[in-house]
């Protein structure tokens, strides 16, 4: 979930990072690409991000382009690899202004009155609200010499395209990998180099925030990615960019979401499964279900935030029953999307605790009929059983089999059984009792014919139908009076 913001403090301004020519530049040490409150990256919401390019069209550069045209190419280079956002270059003229609701690329001699650092060629600025970037400008140092060319760095001449590529990386939410102690080939490194393209590390960074183009393979419940884990920890990655919600799909973490992706795991043994999405690049929601149809799932556990509004990763744990397949959905709060890190941690039950070999199955019973739930468990005896209905223990329901005679709609709901011995206990997944009402009989015809059986008295069904009709009539009368 999102952190509530008070209107007075909702904007956060940051000078993102400066591109330096050589060691020692300094001056722009404050980097706020992460929302320090939530620990999540600050990034653009899904959709188009207009960028007003005001660098000029009057000079023909070495590669035949203009400053505006060369910078627009850099934007398209990012667009080719990103899924949920699209930079929309608008070539225009004029000078940039801070906090004017427009994202602007312009030459200037200062960064809104603040001097450029000694070796700084360009600076990206940013305004944000919560985890969302809402404005970013890129100011190119007009005291430097600029051109547009490919390949090796020409001493004293800055290439507008690669610097724009780098600064757009900041605008999108990326930081300098070299300053984080990594040694990689990247246009996002803090020093200008011969890299004038998006290196794999740059693309990976951009896609961790916005996903790659296209729809993830595990968008649909039926295409859930299988996970095999018999014990211990396993981390999988993915993203929910451009993912959808299916008809009848439950809400995960009590939020409608709308961009879920799925994994599935079959428990090889009984035990405790803990799931968490720490390390994901957006505000996740998480849900675990049993069932074979996305529109008829039984919820096992669901979570939005580890610490509501603060630690926006999700976590949950549940008792896994042997041979049961669990479907795991990861969605985003209010359709938030991005890269997902999902950790599975499975601890098999100790040998002494009862093990459910065959959990109770869901039952469909007609009104007035009989419903039977049964569990098969093994473990050091004696085993004791306690059935519950919608979370409340049922008096006297303390055997491996629980039968309800004369079922009514009040019995519909979820049944679980807890099996205990001296070492501990295990509670089954919920089994659902669905109570059906038989269809009314065909209308009785006047002729009587060879009907036999019933004699003169109306059947119970017929009386029931009459009662329903009377109630409908009463409601109609009431509605008319209102
Ligand atoms: Zn930079």
Short mmCIF file of C-alpha atoms and ligand atoms in Angstrom, two decimals:
data_model
loop_
_atom_site.label_atom_id
_atom_site.label_comp_id
_atom_site.label_asym_id
_atom_site.label_seq_id
_atom_site.Cartn_x
_atom_site.Cartn_y
_atom_site.Cartn_z
CA UNK A 1 0.00 0.00 0.00
CA UNK A 2 1.00 3.58 -0.38
CA UNK A 3 2.16 5.84 2.41
CA UNK A 4 -0.37 8.60 3.00
CA UNK A 5 1.13 11.97 2.15
CA UNK A 6 0.17 15.30 3.58
CA UNK A 7 -0.27 17.91 0.90
CA UNK A 8 2.37 20.20 2.41
CA UNK A 9 5.20 17.68 2.19
CA UNK A 10 4.32 15.56 -0.76
CA UNK A 11 6.95 16.86 -3.13
CA UNK A 12 10.46 15.73 -2.75
CA UNK A 13 13.14 17.42 -4.78
CA UNK A 14 16.41 15.77 -5.47
CA UNK A 15 19.37 16.43 -7.63
CA UNK A 16 19.66 12.91 -8.94
CA UNK A 17 23.25 12.60 -9.96
CA UNK A 18 25.72 14.34 -12.14
CA UNK A 19 27.73 12.92 -14.97
CA UNK A 20 31.38 13.56 -14.37
CA UNK A 21 34.28 13.79 -16.76
CA UNK A 22 36.92 12.50 -14.40
CA UNK A 23 37.63 11.76 -10.77
CA UNK A 24 37.10 14.36 -8.13
CA UNK A 25 34.12 16.28 -9.42
CA UNK A 26 31.93 16.03 -6.37
CA UNK A 27 29.40 18.68 -5.54
CA UNK A 28 26.37 16.47 -6.26
CA UNK A 29 26.79 13.75 -3.72
CA UNK A 30 23.15 13.56 -2.70
CA UNK A 31 21.44 10.81 -4.61
CA UNK A 32 17.79 10.04 -3.99
CA UNK A 33 16.81 7.44 -6.50
CA UNK A 34 15.35 5.37 -3.67
CA UNK A 35 12.41 6.52 -1.55
CA UNK A 36 14.17 6.34 1.81
CA UNK A 37 10.82 5.92 3.60
CA UNK A 38 9.79 2.79 1.76
CA UNK A 39 13.07 1.46 0.45
CA UNK A 40 11.52 1.25 -3.01
CA UNK A 41 12.79 2.93 -6.16
CA UNK A 42 11.23 6.18 -7.27
CA UNK A 43 9.89 5.68 -10.76
CA UNK A 44 7.27 6.80 -13.21
CA UNK A 45 3.79 5.31 -13.18
CA UNK A 46 2.91 3.24 -16.25
CA UNK A 47 2.26 5.20 -19.41
CA UNK A 48 3.83 7.94 -21.48
CA UNK A 49 6.43 10.34 -20.08
CA UNK A 50 6.58 13.50 -22.22
CA UNK A 51 10.04 15.04 -22.43
CA UNK A 52 10.38 18.53 -23.87
CA UNK A 53 13.70 18.72 -25.72
CA UNK A 54 14.90 22.35 -25.95
CA UNK A 55 18.52 21.80 -26.98
CA UNK A 56 18.37 23.44 -30.38
CA UNK A 57 18.02 22.63 -34.06
CA UNK A 58 20.15 25.37 -35.58
CA UNK A 59 23.52 23.58 -35.68
CA UNK A 60 24.35 20.62 -37.88
CA UNK A 61 26.42 18.21 -35.80
CA UNK A 62 29.16 15.76 -36.84
CA UNK A 63 26.71 12.90 -37.38
CA UNK A 64 24.35 15.08 -39.43
CA UNK A 65 21.79 15.44 -36.66
CA UNK A 66 20.85 18.37 -34.44
CA UNK A 67 20.99 18.48 -30.64
CA UNK A 68 17.22 17.96 -30.42
CA UNK A 69 17.22 15.08 -32.92
CA UNK A 70 20.21 13.34 -31.31
CA UNK A 71 18.64 13.53 -27.83
CA UNK A 72 15.35 12.18 -29.22
CA UNK A 73 17.22 9.13 -30.55
CA UNK A 74 18.55 8.49 -27.03
CA UNK A 75 14.94 8.46 -25.75
CA UNK A 76 13.95 5.92 -28.42
CA UNK A 77 16.89 3.71 -27.42
CA UNK A 78 15.39 3.47 -23.93
CA UNK A 79 11.89 2.94 -25.31
CA UNK A 80 13.03 -0.13 -27.23
CA UNK A 81 13.86 -2.00 -24.03
CA UNK A 82 11.20 -0.81 -21.56
CA UNK A 83 7.75 -2.28 -20.95
CA UNK A 84 5.53 -0.06 -18.84
CA UNK A 85 6.68 3.46 -19.73
CA UNK A 86 7.37 5.26 -22.96
CA UNK A 87 9.44 8.43 -23.23
CA UNK A 88 7.63 10.81 -25.56
CA UNK A 89 10.11 13.32 -27.07
CA UNK A 90 8.61 16.69 -27.92
CA UNK A 91 11.11 18.83 -29.80
CA UNK A 92 10.60 22.44 -28.88
CA UNK A 93 12.46 25.66 -27.98
CA UNK A 94 12.80 27.92 -24.95
CA UNK A 95 14.45 27.56 -21.57
CA UNK A 96 13.62 25.16 -18.76
CA UNK A 97 12.00 26.01 -15.43
CA UNK A 98 12.03 24.11 -12.17
CA UNK A 99 8.85 22.45 -10.88
CA UNK A 100 6.64 23.57 -13.77
CA UNK A 101 5.05 20.19 -14.38
CA UNK A 102 7.10 19.58 -17.52
CA UNK A 103 10.14 17.38 -18.05
CA UNK A 104 12.66 19.53 -19.88
CA UNK A 105 16.06 18.98 -21.50
CA UNK A 106 17.94 22.25 -21.92
CA UNK A 107 21.35 23.90 -21.95
CA UNK A 108 22.05 26.31 -19.08
CA UNK A 109 25.02 27.82 -17.27
CA UNK A 110 23.70 26.82 -13.83
CA UNK A 111 21.29 24.25 -12.43
CA UNK A 112 18.51 26.66 -11.49
CA UNK A 113 21.01 29.02 -9.89
CA UNK A 114 23.29 26.34 -8.45
CA UNK A 115 26.76 26.06 -10.00
CA UNK A 116 27.73 22.94 -11.91
CA UNK A 117 30.46 20.92 -10.23
CA UNK A 118 33.94 21.32 -11.65
CA UNK A 119 33.78 18.31 -13.96
CA UNK A 120 30.03 18.09 -14.33
CA UNK A 121 28.65 18.05 -17.85
CA UNK A 122 24.97 17.53 -17.07
CA UNK A 123 22.59 17.12 -14.13
CA UNK A 124 19.21 15.44 -13.81
CA UNK A 125 16.78 16.82 -11.24
CA UNK A 126 13.65 15.20 -9.89
CA UNK A 127 10.43 15.80 -8.03
CA UNK A 128 8.65 12.85 -6.52
CA UNK A 129 5.55 11.96 -4.56
CA UNK A 130 5.83 8.78 -2.52
CA UNK A 131 7.45 6.23 -4.83
CA UNK A 132 6.44 8.09 -7.96
CA UNK A 133 8.56 10.43 -10.00
CA UNK A 134 6.41 13.34 -11.14
CA UNK A 135 8.89 15.68 -12.80
CA UNK A 136 12.49 15.54 -13.94
CA UNK A 137 14.64 18.01 -15.88
CA UNK A 138 18.02 17.45 -17.49
CA UNK A 139 20.32 20.47 -17.56
CA UNK A 140 23.34 20.32 -19.88
CA UNK A 141 26.30 22.51 -18.95
CA UNK A 142 26.41 25.22 -21.62
CA UNK A 143 30.00 26.10 -20.68
CA UNK A 144 31.14 22.79 -22.23
CA UNK A 145 31.72 21.94 -25.89
CA UNK A 146 29.04 19.67 -27.38
CA UNK A 147 28.61 17.61 -30.54
CA UNK A 148 26.99 14.33 -31.57
CA UNK A 149 29.25 11.42 -32.57
CA UNK A 150 29.77 7.67 -31.97
CA UNK A 151 32.58 5.66 -30.46
CA UNK A 152 35.67 6.81 -28.60
CA UNK A 153 35.42 9.95 -26.52
CA UNK A 154 36.88 12.95 -28.32
CA UNK A 155 38.89 14.96 -25.79
CA UNK A 156 37.08 18.08 -24.68
CA UNK A 157 34.00 17.37 -26.82
CA UNK A 158 30.88 15.89 -25.19
CA UNK A 159 28.58 13.62 -27.18
CA UNK A 160 25.03 14.85 -26.62
CA UNK A 161 23.50 11.45 -27.39
CA UNK A 162 25.40 9.34 -24.87
CA UNK A 163 25.09 12.00 -22.18
CA UNK A 164 21.33 12.16 -22.84
CA UNK A 165 21.19 8.35 -22.72
CA UNK A 166 22.88 8.49 -19.31
CA UNK A 167 20.77 11.34 -17.92
CA UNK A 168 17.55 9.74 -19.16
CA UNK A 169 18.63 6.73 -17.11
CA UNK A 170 18.56 9.02 -14.06
CA UNK A 171 15.23 10.49 -15.15
CA UNK A 172 13.91 6.90 -15.28
CA UNK A 173 15.28 6.15 -11.80
CA UNK A 174 18.70 4.57 -12.28
CA UNK A 175 21.87 5.39 -10.40
CA UNK A 176 25.59 4.85 -11.04
CA UNK A 177 26.65 1.19 -10.78
CA UNK A 178 30.35 2.12 -10.40
CA UNK A 179 29.59 4.25 -7.36
CA UNK A 180 27.82 1.27 -5.80
CA UNK A 181 31.08 -0.66 -5.88
CA UNK A 182 30.39 -2.52 -9.12
CA UNK A 183 32.68 -2.76 -12.08
CA UNK A 184 30.47 -3.23 -15.12
CA UNK A 185 30.23 -1.95 -18.65
CA UNK A 186 27.41 0.57 -18.57
CA UNK A 187 26.38 3.93 -19.92
CA UNK A 188 25.10 4.56 -16.38
CA UNK A 189 28.61 4.64 -14.90
CA UNK A 190 29.44 8.02 -13.43
CA UNK A 191 32.29 8.67 -15.89
CA UNK A 192 31.85 9.21 -19.61
CA UNK A 193 33.40 6.38 -21.61
CA UNK A 194 33.32 4.85 -25.07
CA UNK A 195 30.02 3.17 -24.15
CA UNK A 196 27.47 5.03 -26.24
CA UNK A 197 24.78 2.33 -26.22
CA UNK A 198 22.63 0.66 -23.57
CA UNK A 199 24.76 -2.12 -22.13
CA UNK A 200 23.13 -5.28 -20.65
CA UNK A 201 23.53 -3.85 -17.14
CA UNK A 202 21.71 -0.65 -18.16
CA UNK A 203 18.90 -2.63 -19.76
CA UNK A 204 18.60 -4.92 -16.74
CA UNK A 205 18.36 -1.86 -14.50
CA UNK A 206 15.68 -0.24 -16.64
CA UNK A 207 13.71 -3.47 -16.89
CA UNK A 208 13.87 -4.06 -13.14
CA UNK A 209 11.80 -0.88 -12.84
CA UNK A 210 9.61 -1.00 -15.92
CA UNK A 211 9.84 -4.57 -17.23
CA UNK A 212 10.68 -5.53 -20.80
CA UNK A 213 8.19 -4.94 -23.63
CA UNK A 214 5.49 -7.59 -23.98
CA UNK A 215 3.34 -9.62 -21.60
CA UNK A 216 4.96 -11.95 -19.03
CA UNK A 217 4.60 -15.67 -19.77
CA UNK A 218 3.03 -16.35 -16.35
CA UNK A 219 0.33 -13.68 -16.64
CA UNK A 220 -2.46 -16.28 -16.67
CA UNK A 221 -3.28 -18.63 -13.76
CA UNK A 222 -3.20 -21.57 -16.19
CA UNK A 223 0.36 -20.66 -17.22
CA UNK A 224 1.74 -20.39 -13.70
CA UNK A 225 5.50 -20.96 -13.62
CA UNK A 226 6.26 -24.21 -11.76
CA UNK A 227 8.65 -24.06 -8.81
CA UNK A 228 10.32 -27.15 -7.37
CA UNK A 229 11.53 -26.92 -3.79
CA UNK A 230 11.79 -29.78 -1.27
CA UNK A 231 13.55 -27.93 1.53
CA UNK A 232 15.22 -24.60 2.25
CA UNK A 233 15.28 -21.36 0.31
CA UNK A 234 14.78 -20.61 -3.37
CA UNK A 235 14.51 -17.18 -4.99
CA UNK A 236 12.79 -16.66 -8.33
CA UNK A 237 12.53 -13.46 -10.32
CA UNK A 238 10.06 -12.08 -12.81
CA UNK A 239 7.95 -9.02 -13.44
CA UNK A 240 4.29 -8.08 -13.80
CA UNK A 241 4.67 -5.37 -16.42
CA UNK A 242 1.71 -5.47 -18.83
CA UNK A 243 0.20 -8.40 -16.89
CA UNK A 244 -3.58 -8.58 -16.47
CA UNK A 245 -6.20 -9.73 -13.99
CA UNK A 246 -8.50 -12.54 -15.09
CA UNK A 247 -12.29 -12.75 -14.76
CA UNK A 248 -13.18 -14.08 -11.31
CA UNK A 249 -9.62 -13.76 -10.00
CA UNK A 250 -9.54 -12.87 -6.28
CA UNK A 251 -7.99 -9.67 -4.93
CA UNK A 252 -4.52 -10.25 -3.52
CA UNK A 253 -3.55 -8.43 -0.33
CA UNK A 254 -7.05 -6.89 -0.17
CA UNK A 255 -6.38 -4.60 -3.12
CA UNK A 256 -7.96 -4.92 -6.58
CA UNK A 257 -4.51 -4.74 -8.22
CA UNK A 258 -4.87 -5.68 -11.85
CA UNK A 259 -1.47 -6.94 -13.01
CA UNK A 260 -0.92 -10.36 -11.46
CA UNK A 261 1.51 -13.08 -12.42
CA UNK A 262 1.50 -16.67 -11.11
CA UNK A 263 3.79 -19.39 -9.80
CA UNK A 264 2.77 -22.84 -8.58
CA UNK A 265 4.37 -25.23 -6.15
CA UNK A 266 3.35 -28.71 -5.02
CA UNK A 267 4.33 -29.53 -1.47
CA UNK A 268 6.51 -32.68 -1.45
CA UNK A 269 5.98 -32.98 2.30
CA UNK A 270 4.09 -31.34 5.08
CA UNK A 271 5.73 -28.24 6.48
CA UNK A 272 5.82 -24.49 6.75
CA UNK A 273 6.19 -22.43 3.59
CA UNK A 274 7.22 -18.80 3.97
CA UNK A 275 7.02 -16.46 0.98
CA UNK A 276 8.22 -12.90 0.62
CA UNK A 277 8.77 -10.32 -2.10
CA UNK A 278 11.57 -8.30 -0.48
CA UNK A 279 13.88 -6.98 -3.16
CA UNK A 280 11.08 -6.40 -5.67
CA UNK A 281 11.15 -3.06 -7.44
CA UNK A 282 7.61 -1.92 -6.66
CA UNK A 283 4.76 -2.11 -4.10
CA UNK A 284 3.73 -5.78 -4.31
CA UNK A 285 0.72 -7.75 -3.10
CA UNK A 286 0.86 -11.52 -2.56
CA UNK A 287 -1.69 -14.34 -2.34
CA UNK A 288 -1.62 -18.16 -2.02
CA UNK A 289 -4.53 -20.32 -3.16
CA UNK A 290 -5.67 -23.87 -3.75
CA UNK A 291 -8.05 -24.90 -6.49
CA UNK A 292 -7.95 -25.57 -10.20
CA UNK A 293 -9.90 -22.62 -11.56
CA UNK A 294 -8.91 -18.98 -11.18
CA UNK A 295 -12.55 -18.05 -10.53
CA UNK A 296 -13.08 -20.65 -7.78
CA UNK A 297 -10.00 -20.50 -5.60
CA UNK A 298 -9.76 -21.04 -1.86
CA UNK A 299 -7.54 -18.49 -0.14
CA UNK A 300 -4.77 -19.95 2.01
CA UNK A 301 -2.95 -16.71 2.88
CA UNK A 302 -2.61 -13.20 1.50
CA UNK A 303 -0.60 -10.08 2.34
CA UNK A 304 -0.02 -6.54 1.13
CA UNK A 305 2.82 -5.04 3.15
CA UNK A 306 5.30 -6.46 5.67
CA UNK A 307 4.84 -3.17 7.55
CA UNK A 308 1.79 -1.34 6.15
CA UNK A 309 2.79 1.64 4.02
CA UNK A 310 6.41 1.44 5.16
CA UNK A 311 7.95 -1.86 4.15
CA UNK A 312 5.91 -2.36 1.01
CA UNK A 313 7.21 -5.80 0.19
CA UNK A 314 4.80 -8.64 1.05
CA UNK A 315 5.31 -11.73 3.19
CA UNK A 316 3.23 -14.62 4.48
CA UNK A 317 3.57 -18.18 5.68
CA UNK A 318 1.25 -21.18 5.77
CA UNK A 319 1.22 -24.84 6.62
CA UNK A 320 1.68 -26.80 3.42
CA UNK A 321 -0.07 -30.16 3.10
CA UNK A 322 1.74 -32.93 1.27
CA UNK A 323 0.86 -33.35 -2.43
CA UNK A 324 -1.22 -30.19 -2.46
CA UNK A 325 -0.57 -27.71 -5.28
CA UNK A 326 -0.49 -24.07 -4.25
CA UNK A 327 -0.86 -21.22 -6.70
CA UNK A 328 0.98 -18.03 -5.78
CA UNK A 329 -0.04 -14.66 -7.23
CA UNK A 330 2.08 -11.51 -7.12
CA UNK A 331 0.24 -8.35 -8.09
CA UNK A 332 0.81 -4.63 -7.43
CA UNK A 333 -0.94 -2.20 -5.10
CA UNK A 334 -3.16 -0.04 -7.32
CA UNK A 335 -1.74 -1.74 -10.43
CA UNK A 336 1.86 -0.95 -9.55
CA UNK A 337 4.25 -2.95 -11.72
CA UNK A 338 7.93 -3.81 -12.04
CA UNK A 339 10.52 -6.43 -11.32
CA UNK A 340 9.63 -9.16 -8.82
CA UNK A 341 11.90 -11.05 -6.46
CA UNK A 342 9.96 -13.88 -4.83
CA UNK A 343 11.64 -15.99 -2.14
CA UNK A 344 10.33 -19.41 -1.13
CA UNK A 345 11.48 -20.88 2.15
CA UNK A 346 10.19 -24.35 3.01
CA UNK A 347 10.73 -26.10 6.34
CA UNK A 348 9.44 -29.68 6.38
CA UNK A 349 7.63 -30.68 9.55
CA UNK A 350 9.61 -32.60 12.16
CA UNK A 351 9.01 -36.34 12.05
CA UNK A 352 7.03 -36.48 15.28
CA UNK A 353 4.28 -34.04 14.26
CA UNK A 354 1.17 -35.61 12.68
CA UNK A 355 1.24 -35.61 8.90
CA UNK A 356 -1.93 -35.21 6.87
CA UNK A 357 -1.80 -37.84 4.15
CA UNK A 358 -5.16 -37.04 2.64
CA UNK A 359 -6.77 -33.69 3.46
CA UNK A 360 -10.53 -33.18 3.57
CA UNK A 361 -12.01 -32.53 0.13
CA UNK A 362 -14.62 -29.95 -0.73
CA UNK A 363 -18.21 -31.25 -0.76
CA UNK A 364 -21.30 -30.23 -2.69
CA UNK A 365 -24.51 -31.39 -0.94
CA UNK A 366 -28.19 -30.69 -1.58
CA UNK A 367 -30.28 -28.98 1.05
CA UNK A 368 -31.47 -31.66 3.51
CA UNK A 369 -28.74 -34.06 2.38
CA UNK A 370 -25.60 -35.34 4.07
CA UNK A 371 -22.08 -33.91 3.93
CA UNK A 372 -19.05 -35.90 5.04
CA UNK A 373 -15.52 -34.60 5.52
CA UNK A 374 -12.67 -36.98 6.23
CA UNK A 375 -8.99 -36.72 6.90
CA UNK A 376 -6.27 -39.36 6.88
CA UNK A 377 -3.26 -38.59 9.05
CA UNK A 378 -0.31 -40.47 10.46
CA UNK A 379 2.04 -39.82 13.32
CA UNK A 380 2.97 -40.98 16.78
CA UNK A 381 -0.27 -41.75 18.56
CA UNK A 382 -2.61 -41.07 20.02
CA UNK A 383 -3.85 -38.63 17.39
CA UNK A 384 -6.68 -36.28 18.28
CA UNK A 385 -8.89 -34.39 15.86
CA UNK A 386 -10.78 -31.12 16.05
CA UNK A 387 -12.92 -29.86 13.18
CA UNK A 388 -13.70 -26.17 12.73
CA UNK A 389 -16.29 -24.29 10.72
CA UNK A 390 -15.26 -20.86 9.36
CA UNK A 391 -12.52 -20.74 11.98
CA UNK A 392 -14.59 -21.78 15.01
CA UNK A 393 -14.18 -25.19 16.65
CA UNK A 394 -17.23 -27.42 16.28
CA UNK A 395 -18.45 -29.00 19.53
CA UNK A 396 -18.03 -32.75 19.53
CA UNK A 397 -16.43 -32.88 16.07
CA UNK A 398 -13.33 -34.76 17.26
CA UNK A 399 -13.00 -37.77 14.95
CA UNK A 400 -11.20 -38.32 11.66
CA UNK A 401 -14.58 -38.15 9.94
CA UNK A 402 -17.13 -35.39 10.40
CA UNK A 403 -20.65 -35.79 9.05
CA UNK A 404 -23.42 -33.24 8.81
CA UNK A 405 -26.93 -34.64 8.38
CA UNK A 406 -29.81 -32.52 7.16
CA UNK A 407 -27.57 -29.94 5.53
CA UNK A 408 -28.89 -26.38 5.33
CA UNK A 409 -27.53 -23.20 3.81
CA UNK A 410 -26.26 -22.22 7.29
CA UNK A 411 -23.74 -25.07 6.98
CA UNK A 412 -22.17 -23.65 3.82
CA UNK A 413 -18.61 -22.42 4.39
CA UNK A 414 -15.10 -23.60 5.08
CA UNK A 415 -14.15 -26.66 7.16
CA UNK A 416 -10.71 -27.46 8.50
CA UNK A 417 -9.40 -30.13 10.79
CA UNK A 418 -6.53 -29.85 13.24
CA UNK A 419 -4.73 -33.12 13.96
CA UNK A 420 -2.64 -33.19 17.14
CA UNK A 421 -0.36 -35.44 19.10
CA UNK A 422 2.14 -34.89 21.91
CA UNK A 423 4.69 -33.36 19.47
CA UNK A 424 2.43 -30.76 17.92
CA UNK A 425 -0.41 -30.24 15.51
CA UNK A 426 -1.22 -29.59 11.88
CA UNK A 427 -4.26 -27.86 10.44
CA UNK A 428 -5.57 -28.86 7.02
CA UNK A 429 -6.30 -26.50 4.16
CA UNK A 430 -9.94 -25.40 4.12
CA UNK A 431 -12.47 -27.67 2.40
CA UNK A 432 -15.60 -25.91 1.20
CA UNK A 433 -19.19 -27.11 1.71
CA UNK A 434 -21.45 -25.84 -1.04
CA UNK A 435 -25.18 -26.35 -0.39
CA UNK A 436 -27.36 -26.61 -3.49
CA UNK A 437 -31.06 -25.90 -3.76
CA UNK A 438 -32.88 -28.30 -6.12
CA UNK A 439 -34.65 -26.68 -9.06
CA UNK A 440 -38.44 -26.31 -8.57
CA UNK A 441 -40.55 -29.12 -10.12
CA UNK A 442 -42.27 -28.57 -13.43
CA UNK A 443 -45.71 -26.94 -13.03
CA UNK A 444 -48.59 -29.33 -12.29
CA UNK A 445 -50.95 -29.58 -15.28
CA UNK A 446 -54.73 -29.65 -14.89
CA UNK A 447 -55.35 -33.02 -16.55
CA UNK A 448 -53.85 -35.14 -13.83
CA UNK A 449 -53.00 -37.95 -16.26
CA UNK A 450 -51.19 -40.99 -15.04
CA UNK A 451 -49.26 -39.15 -12.32
CA UNK A 452 -49.98 -41.84 -9.78
CA UNK A 453 -48.12 -41.47 -6.52
CA UNK A 454 -48.92 -38.30 -4.75
CA UNK A 455 -52.66 -38.26 -4.28
CA UNK A 456 -54.28 -34.93 -3.66
CA UNK A 457 -51.86 -33.12 -1.35
CA UNK A 458 -49.40 -30.57 -2.84
CA UNK A 459 -45.76 -31.53 -2.65
CA UNK A 460 -43.32 -29.86 -0.31
CA UNK A 461 -41.58 -28.32 -3.34
CA UNK A 462 -44.81 -26.84 -4.53
CA UNK A 463 -45.46 -25.30 -1.08
CA UNK A 464 -41.93 -23.96 -1.10
CA UNK A 465 -42.48 -22.37 -4.48
CA UNK A 466 -45.72 -20.82 -3.25
CA UNK A 467 -43.88 -19.37 -0.25
CA UNK A 468 -41.19 -17.88 -2.51
CA UNK A 469 -43.86 -16.39 -4.75
CA UNK A 470 -45.59 -14.88 -1.72
CA UNK A 471 -42.33 -13.37 -0.48
CA UNK A 472 -41.61 -11.93 -3.91
CA UNK A 473 -45.10 -10.46 -3.97
CA UNK A 474 -44.61 -8.95 -0.49
CA UNK A 475 -41.36 -7.35 -1.62
CA UNK A 476 -43.05 -5.94 -4.67
CA UNK A 477 -45.77 -4.44 -2.47
CA UNK A 478 -43.16 -2.97 -0.16
CA UNK A 479 -41.23 -1.58 -3.09
CA UNK A 480 -44.37 0.08 -4.38
CA UNK A 481 -45.02 1.76 -1.03
CA UNK A 482 -41.52 3.17 -0.79
ZN1 LIG B 1 25.00 10.30 -13.67
#
